[in-house]
N, CA, C and O atoms as a MOPAC input file, in Angstrom:
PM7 MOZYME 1SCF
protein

 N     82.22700 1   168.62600 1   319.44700 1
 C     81.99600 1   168.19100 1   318.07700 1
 C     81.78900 1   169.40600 1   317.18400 1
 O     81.12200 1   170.36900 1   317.56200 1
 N     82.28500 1   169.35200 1   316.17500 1
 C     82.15000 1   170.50200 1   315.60100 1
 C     81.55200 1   170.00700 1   314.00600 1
 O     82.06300 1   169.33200 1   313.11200 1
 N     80.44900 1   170.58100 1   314.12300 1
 C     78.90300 1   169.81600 1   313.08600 1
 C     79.57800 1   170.88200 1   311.97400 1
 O     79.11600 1   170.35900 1   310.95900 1
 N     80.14200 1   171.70600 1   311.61900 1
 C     80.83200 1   172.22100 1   310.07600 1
 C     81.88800 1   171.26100 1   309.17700 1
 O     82.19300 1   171.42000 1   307.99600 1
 N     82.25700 1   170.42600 1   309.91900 1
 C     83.37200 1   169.24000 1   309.16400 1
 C     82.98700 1   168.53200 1   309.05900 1
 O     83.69600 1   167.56200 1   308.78700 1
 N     81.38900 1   168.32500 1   309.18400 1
 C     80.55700 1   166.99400 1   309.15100 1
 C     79.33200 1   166.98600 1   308.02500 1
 O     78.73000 1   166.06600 1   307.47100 1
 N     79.27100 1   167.95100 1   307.97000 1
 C     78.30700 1   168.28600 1   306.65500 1
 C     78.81800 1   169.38800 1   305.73300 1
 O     79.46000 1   170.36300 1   306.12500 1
 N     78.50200 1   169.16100 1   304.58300 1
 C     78.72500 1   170.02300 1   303.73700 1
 C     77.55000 1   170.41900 1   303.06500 1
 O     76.63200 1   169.61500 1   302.90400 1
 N     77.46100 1   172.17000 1   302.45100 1
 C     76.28300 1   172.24000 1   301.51700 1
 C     75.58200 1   171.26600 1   300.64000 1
 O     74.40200 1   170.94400 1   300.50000 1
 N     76.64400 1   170.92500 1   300.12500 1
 C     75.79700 1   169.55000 1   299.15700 1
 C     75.14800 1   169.29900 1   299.68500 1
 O     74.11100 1   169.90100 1   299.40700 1
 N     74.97000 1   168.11000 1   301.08300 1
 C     73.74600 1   167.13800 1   301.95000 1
 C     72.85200 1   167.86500 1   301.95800 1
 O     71.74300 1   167.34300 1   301.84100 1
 N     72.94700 1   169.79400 1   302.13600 1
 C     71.56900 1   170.54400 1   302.66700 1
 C     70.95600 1   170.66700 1   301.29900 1
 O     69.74800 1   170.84600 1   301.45000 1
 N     71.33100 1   170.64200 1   299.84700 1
 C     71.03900 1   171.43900 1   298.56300 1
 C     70.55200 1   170.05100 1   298.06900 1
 O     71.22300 1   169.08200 1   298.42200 1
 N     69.21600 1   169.80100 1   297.11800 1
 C     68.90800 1   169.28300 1   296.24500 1
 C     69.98500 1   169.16800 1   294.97500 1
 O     70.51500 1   170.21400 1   294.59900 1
 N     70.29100 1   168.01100 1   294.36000 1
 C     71.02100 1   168.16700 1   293.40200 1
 C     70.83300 1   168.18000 1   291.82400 1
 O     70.02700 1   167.27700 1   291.60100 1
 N     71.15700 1   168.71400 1   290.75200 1
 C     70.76700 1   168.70400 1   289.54900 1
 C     71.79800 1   167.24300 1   288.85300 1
 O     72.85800 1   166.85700 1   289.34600 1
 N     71.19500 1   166.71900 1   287.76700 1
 C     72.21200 1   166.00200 1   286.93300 1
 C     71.61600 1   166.29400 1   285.54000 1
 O     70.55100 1   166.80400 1   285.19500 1
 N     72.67000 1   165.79400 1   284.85400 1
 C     72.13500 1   165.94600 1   283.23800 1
 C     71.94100 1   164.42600 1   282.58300 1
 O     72.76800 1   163.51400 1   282.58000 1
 N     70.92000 1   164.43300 1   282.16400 1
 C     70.47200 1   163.01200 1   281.58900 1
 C     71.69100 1   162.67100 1   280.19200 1
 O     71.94300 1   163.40500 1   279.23600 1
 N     72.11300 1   161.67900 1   280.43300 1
 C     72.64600 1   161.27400 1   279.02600 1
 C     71.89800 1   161.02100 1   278.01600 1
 O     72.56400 1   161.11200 1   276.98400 1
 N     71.03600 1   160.80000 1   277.86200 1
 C     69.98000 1   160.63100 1   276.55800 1
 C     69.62700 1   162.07700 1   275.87000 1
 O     70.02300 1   162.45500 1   274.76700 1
 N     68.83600 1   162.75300 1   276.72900 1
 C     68.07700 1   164.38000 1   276.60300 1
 C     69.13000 1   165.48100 1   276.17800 1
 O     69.26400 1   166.36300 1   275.32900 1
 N     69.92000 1   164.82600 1   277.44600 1
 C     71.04400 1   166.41200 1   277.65000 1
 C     70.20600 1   167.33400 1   278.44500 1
 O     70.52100 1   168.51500 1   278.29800 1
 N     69.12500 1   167.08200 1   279.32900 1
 C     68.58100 1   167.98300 1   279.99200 1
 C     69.23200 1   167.74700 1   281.17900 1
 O     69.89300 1   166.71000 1   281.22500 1
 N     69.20100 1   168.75000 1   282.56200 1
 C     69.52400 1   168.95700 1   283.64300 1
 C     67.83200 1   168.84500 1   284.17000 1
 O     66.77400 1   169.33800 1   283.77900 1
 N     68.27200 1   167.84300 1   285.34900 1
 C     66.72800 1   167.68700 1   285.94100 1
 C     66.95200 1   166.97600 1   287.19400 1
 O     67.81900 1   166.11600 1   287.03800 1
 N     66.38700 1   167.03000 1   288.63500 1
 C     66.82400 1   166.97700 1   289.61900 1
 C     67.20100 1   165.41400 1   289.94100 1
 O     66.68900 1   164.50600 1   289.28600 1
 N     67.80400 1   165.25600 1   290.62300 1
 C     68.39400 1   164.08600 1   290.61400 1
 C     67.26800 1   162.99900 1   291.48400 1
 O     67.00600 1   161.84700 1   291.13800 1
 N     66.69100 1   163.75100 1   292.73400 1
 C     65.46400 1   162.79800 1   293.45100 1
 C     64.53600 1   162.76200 1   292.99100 1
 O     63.86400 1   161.83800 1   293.44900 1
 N     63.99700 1   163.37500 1   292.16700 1
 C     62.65600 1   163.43500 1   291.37700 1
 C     62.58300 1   162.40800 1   290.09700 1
 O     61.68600 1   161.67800 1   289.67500 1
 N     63.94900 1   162.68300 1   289.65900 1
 C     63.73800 1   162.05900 1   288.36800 1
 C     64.66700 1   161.11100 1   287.45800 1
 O     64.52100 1   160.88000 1   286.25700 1
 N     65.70500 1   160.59700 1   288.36700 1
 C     66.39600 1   159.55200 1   288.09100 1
 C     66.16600 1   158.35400 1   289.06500 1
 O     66.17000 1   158.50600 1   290.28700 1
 N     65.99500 1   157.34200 1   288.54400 1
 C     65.82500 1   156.13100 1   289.29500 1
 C     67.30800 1   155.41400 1   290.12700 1
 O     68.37100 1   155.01000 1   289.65400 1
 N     66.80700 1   155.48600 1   291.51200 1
 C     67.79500 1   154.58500 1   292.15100 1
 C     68.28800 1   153.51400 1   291.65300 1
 O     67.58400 1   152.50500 1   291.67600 1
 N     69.04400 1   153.48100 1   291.32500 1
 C     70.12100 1   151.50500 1   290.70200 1
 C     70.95300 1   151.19300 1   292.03300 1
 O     70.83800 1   150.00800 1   292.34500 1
 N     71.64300 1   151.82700 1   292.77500 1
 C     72.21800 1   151.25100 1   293.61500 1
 C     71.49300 1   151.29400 1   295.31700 1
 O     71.93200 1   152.14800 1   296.08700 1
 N     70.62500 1   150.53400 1   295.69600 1
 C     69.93300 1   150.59300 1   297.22600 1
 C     70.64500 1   150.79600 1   297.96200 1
 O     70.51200 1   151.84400 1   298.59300 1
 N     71.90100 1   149.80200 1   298.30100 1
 C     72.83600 1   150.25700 1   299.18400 1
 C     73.29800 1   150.94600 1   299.79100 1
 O     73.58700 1   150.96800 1   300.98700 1
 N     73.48400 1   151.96300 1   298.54600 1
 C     74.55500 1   153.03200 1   298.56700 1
 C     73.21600 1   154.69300 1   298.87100 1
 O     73.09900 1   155.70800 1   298.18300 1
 N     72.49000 1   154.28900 1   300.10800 1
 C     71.33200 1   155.44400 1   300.12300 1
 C     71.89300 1   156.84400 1   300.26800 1
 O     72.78000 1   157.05600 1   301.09400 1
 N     71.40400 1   157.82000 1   299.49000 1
 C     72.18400 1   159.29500 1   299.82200 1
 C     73.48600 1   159.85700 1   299.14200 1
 O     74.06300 1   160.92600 1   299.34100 1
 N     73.82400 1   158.66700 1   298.14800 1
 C     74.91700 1   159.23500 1   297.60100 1
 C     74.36500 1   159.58500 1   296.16300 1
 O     73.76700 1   158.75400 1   295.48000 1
 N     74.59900 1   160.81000 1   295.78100 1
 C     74.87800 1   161.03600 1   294.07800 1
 C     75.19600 1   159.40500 1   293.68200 1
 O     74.07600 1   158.90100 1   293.59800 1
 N     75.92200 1   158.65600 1   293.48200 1
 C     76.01200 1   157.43100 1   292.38000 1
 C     75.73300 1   156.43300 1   292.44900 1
 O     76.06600 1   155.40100 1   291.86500 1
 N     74.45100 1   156.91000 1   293.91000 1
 C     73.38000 1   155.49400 1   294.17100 1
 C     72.48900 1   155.87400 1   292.64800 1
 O     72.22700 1   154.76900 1   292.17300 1
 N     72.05700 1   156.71600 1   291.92600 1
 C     71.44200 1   156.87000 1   290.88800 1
 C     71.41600 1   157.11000 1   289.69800 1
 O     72.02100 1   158.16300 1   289.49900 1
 N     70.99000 1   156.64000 1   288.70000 1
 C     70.97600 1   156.46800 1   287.19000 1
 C     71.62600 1   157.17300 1   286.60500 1
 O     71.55800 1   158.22600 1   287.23900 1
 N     72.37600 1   157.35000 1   285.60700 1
 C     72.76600 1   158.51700 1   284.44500 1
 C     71.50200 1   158.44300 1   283.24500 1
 O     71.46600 1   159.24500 1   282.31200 1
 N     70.82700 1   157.71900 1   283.37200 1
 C     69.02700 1   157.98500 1   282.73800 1
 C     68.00300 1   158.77400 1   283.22600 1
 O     68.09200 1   158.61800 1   284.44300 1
 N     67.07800 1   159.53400 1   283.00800 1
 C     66.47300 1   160.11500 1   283.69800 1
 C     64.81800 1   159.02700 1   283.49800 1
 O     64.42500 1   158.30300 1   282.58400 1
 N     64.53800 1   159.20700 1   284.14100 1
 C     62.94100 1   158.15800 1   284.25200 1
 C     62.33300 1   158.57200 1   283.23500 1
 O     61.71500 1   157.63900 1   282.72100 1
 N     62.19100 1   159.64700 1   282.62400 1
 C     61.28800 1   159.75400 1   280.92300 1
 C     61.94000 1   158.62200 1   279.94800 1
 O     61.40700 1   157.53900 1   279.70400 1
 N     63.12200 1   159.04600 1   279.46200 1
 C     63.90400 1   158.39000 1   278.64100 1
 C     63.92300 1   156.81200 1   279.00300 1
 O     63.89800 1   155.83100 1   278.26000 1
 N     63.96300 1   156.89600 1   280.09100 1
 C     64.63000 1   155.11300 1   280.72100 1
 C     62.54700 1   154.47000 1   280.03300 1
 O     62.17200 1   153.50200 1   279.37200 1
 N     61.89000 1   155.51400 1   280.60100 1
 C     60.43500 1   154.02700 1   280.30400 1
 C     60.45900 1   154.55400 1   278.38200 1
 O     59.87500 1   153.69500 1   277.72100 1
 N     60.93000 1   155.57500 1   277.62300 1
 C     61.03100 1   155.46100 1   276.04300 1
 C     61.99600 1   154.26900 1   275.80700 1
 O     61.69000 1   153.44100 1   274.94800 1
 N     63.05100 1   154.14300 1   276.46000 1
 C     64.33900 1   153.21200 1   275.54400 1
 C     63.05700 1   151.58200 1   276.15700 1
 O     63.07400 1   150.57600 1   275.44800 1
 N     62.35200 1   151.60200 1   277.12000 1
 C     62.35900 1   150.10400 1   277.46900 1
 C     60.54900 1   149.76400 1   276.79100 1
 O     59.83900 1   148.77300 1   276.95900 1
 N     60.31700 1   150.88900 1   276.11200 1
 C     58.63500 1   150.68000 1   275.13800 1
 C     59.14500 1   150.74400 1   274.00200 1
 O     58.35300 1   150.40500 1   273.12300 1
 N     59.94700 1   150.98000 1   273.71600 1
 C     60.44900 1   150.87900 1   272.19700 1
 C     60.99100 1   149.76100 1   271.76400 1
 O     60.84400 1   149.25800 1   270.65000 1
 N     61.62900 1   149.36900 1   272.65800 1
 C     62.87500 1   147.82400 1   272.59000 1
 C     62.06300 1   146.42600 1   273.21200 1
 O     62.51200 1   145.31400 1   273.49000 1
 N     60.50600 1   147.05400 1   273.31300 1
 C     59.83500 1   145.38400 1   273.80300 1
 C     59.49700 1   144.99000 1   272.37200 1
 O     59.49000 1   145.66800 1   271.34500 1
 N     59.15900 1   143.43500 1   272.63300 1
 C     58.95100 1   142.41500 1   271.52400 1
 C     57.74700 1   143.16300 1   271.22100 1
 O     57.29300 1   143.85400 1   272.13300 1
 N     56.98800 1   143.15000 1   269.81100 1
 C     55.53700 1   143.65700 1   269.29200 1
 C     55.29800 1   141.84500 1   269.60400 1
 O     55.86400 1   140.85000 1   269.15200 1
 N     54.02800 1   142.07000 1   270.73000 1
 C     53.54600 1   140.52900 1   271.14400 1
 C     52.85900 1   140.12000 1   270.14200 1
 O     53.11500 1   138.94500 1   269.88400 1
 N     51.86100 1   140.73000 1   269.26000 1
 C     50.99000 1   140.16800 1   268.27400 1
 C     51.86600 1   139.76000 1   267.00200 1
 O     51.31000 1   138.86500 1   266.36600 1
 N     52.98200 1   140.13600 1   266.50200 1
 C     53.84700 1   139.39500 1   265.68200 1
 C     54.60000 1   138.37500 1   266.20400 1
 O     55.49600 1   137.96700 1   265.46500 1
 N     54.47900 1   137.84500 1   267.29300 1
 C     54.84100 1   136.19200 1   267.56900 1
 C     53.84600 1   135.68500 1   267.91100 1
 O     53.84200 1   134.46900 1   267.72200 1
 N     52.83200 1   136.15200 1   268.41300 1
 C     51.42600 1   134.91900 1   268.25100 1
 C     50.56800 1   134.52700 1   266.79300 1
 O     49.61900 1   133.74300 1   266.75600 1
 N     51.16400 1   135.30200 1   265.54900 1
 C     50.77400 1   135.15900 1   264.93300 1
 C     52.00500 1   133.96500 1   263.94800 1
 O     51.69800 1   133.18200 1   263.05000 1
 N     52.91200 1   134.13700 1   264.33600 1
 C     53.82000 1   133.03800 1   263.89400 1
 C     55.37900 1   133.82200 1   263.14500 1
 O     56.33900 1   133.15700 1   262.75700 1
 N     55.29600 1   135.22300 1   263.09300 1
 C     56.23900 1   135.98900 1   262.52800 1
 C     57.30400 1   136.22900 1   263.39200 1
 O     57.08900 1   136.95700 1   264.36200 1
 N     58.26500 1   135.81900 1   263.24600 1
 C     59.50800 1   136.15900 1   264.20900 1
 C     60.67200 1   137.05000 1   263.43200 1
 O     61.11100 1   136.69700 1   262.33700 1
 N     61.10100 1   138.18800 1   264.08800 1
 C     62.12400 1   138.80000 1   263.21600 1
 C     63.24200 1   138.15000 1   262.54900 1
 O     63.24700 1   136.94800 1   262.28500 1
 N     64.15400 1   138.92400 1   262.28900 1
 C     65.21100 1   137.90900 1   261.63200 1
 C     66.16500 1   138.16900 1   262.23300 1
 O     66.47500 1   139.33700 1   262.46500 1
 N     66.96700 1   136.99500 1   262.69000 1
 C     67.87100 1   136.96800 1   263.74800 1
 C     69.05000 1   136.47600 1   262.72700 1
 O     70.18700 1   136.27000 1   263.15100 1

């Protein structure tokens, strides 16, 4: 068996990606969230969001709860 055609640097090297939101480069296991379980170990088991940005876009875009218990609903 010859274990050089079976791995490549990549598997041994941590990988960088660049967030689409930021435009920052930031490691890919640390700080992008898994979306695909399945697919464990691959680069495109994980996000093109990086986990900062992903919890800003999803606190910004919740309902304000105290303007519907009070009876105010936006305008749709």
């Amino acid at each position: 068996m010859d274990l050089d055609s079976q791995f490549e640097l990549e598997h041994l090297l941590f990988k960088d990606r660049k967030c689409r939101t930021c435009n920052q480069i930031k490691n890919l296991l640390e700080d992008f969230y898994m979306s695909r379980k399945q697919k464990k170990g691959l680069p495109s088991a994980y996000s093109y969001e990086c986990k900062d940005c992903t919890i800003k876009r999803i606190v910004t875009r919740r309902k304000n709860k105290r303007l519907v218990r009070e009876g105010h609903y936006p305008d749709w």
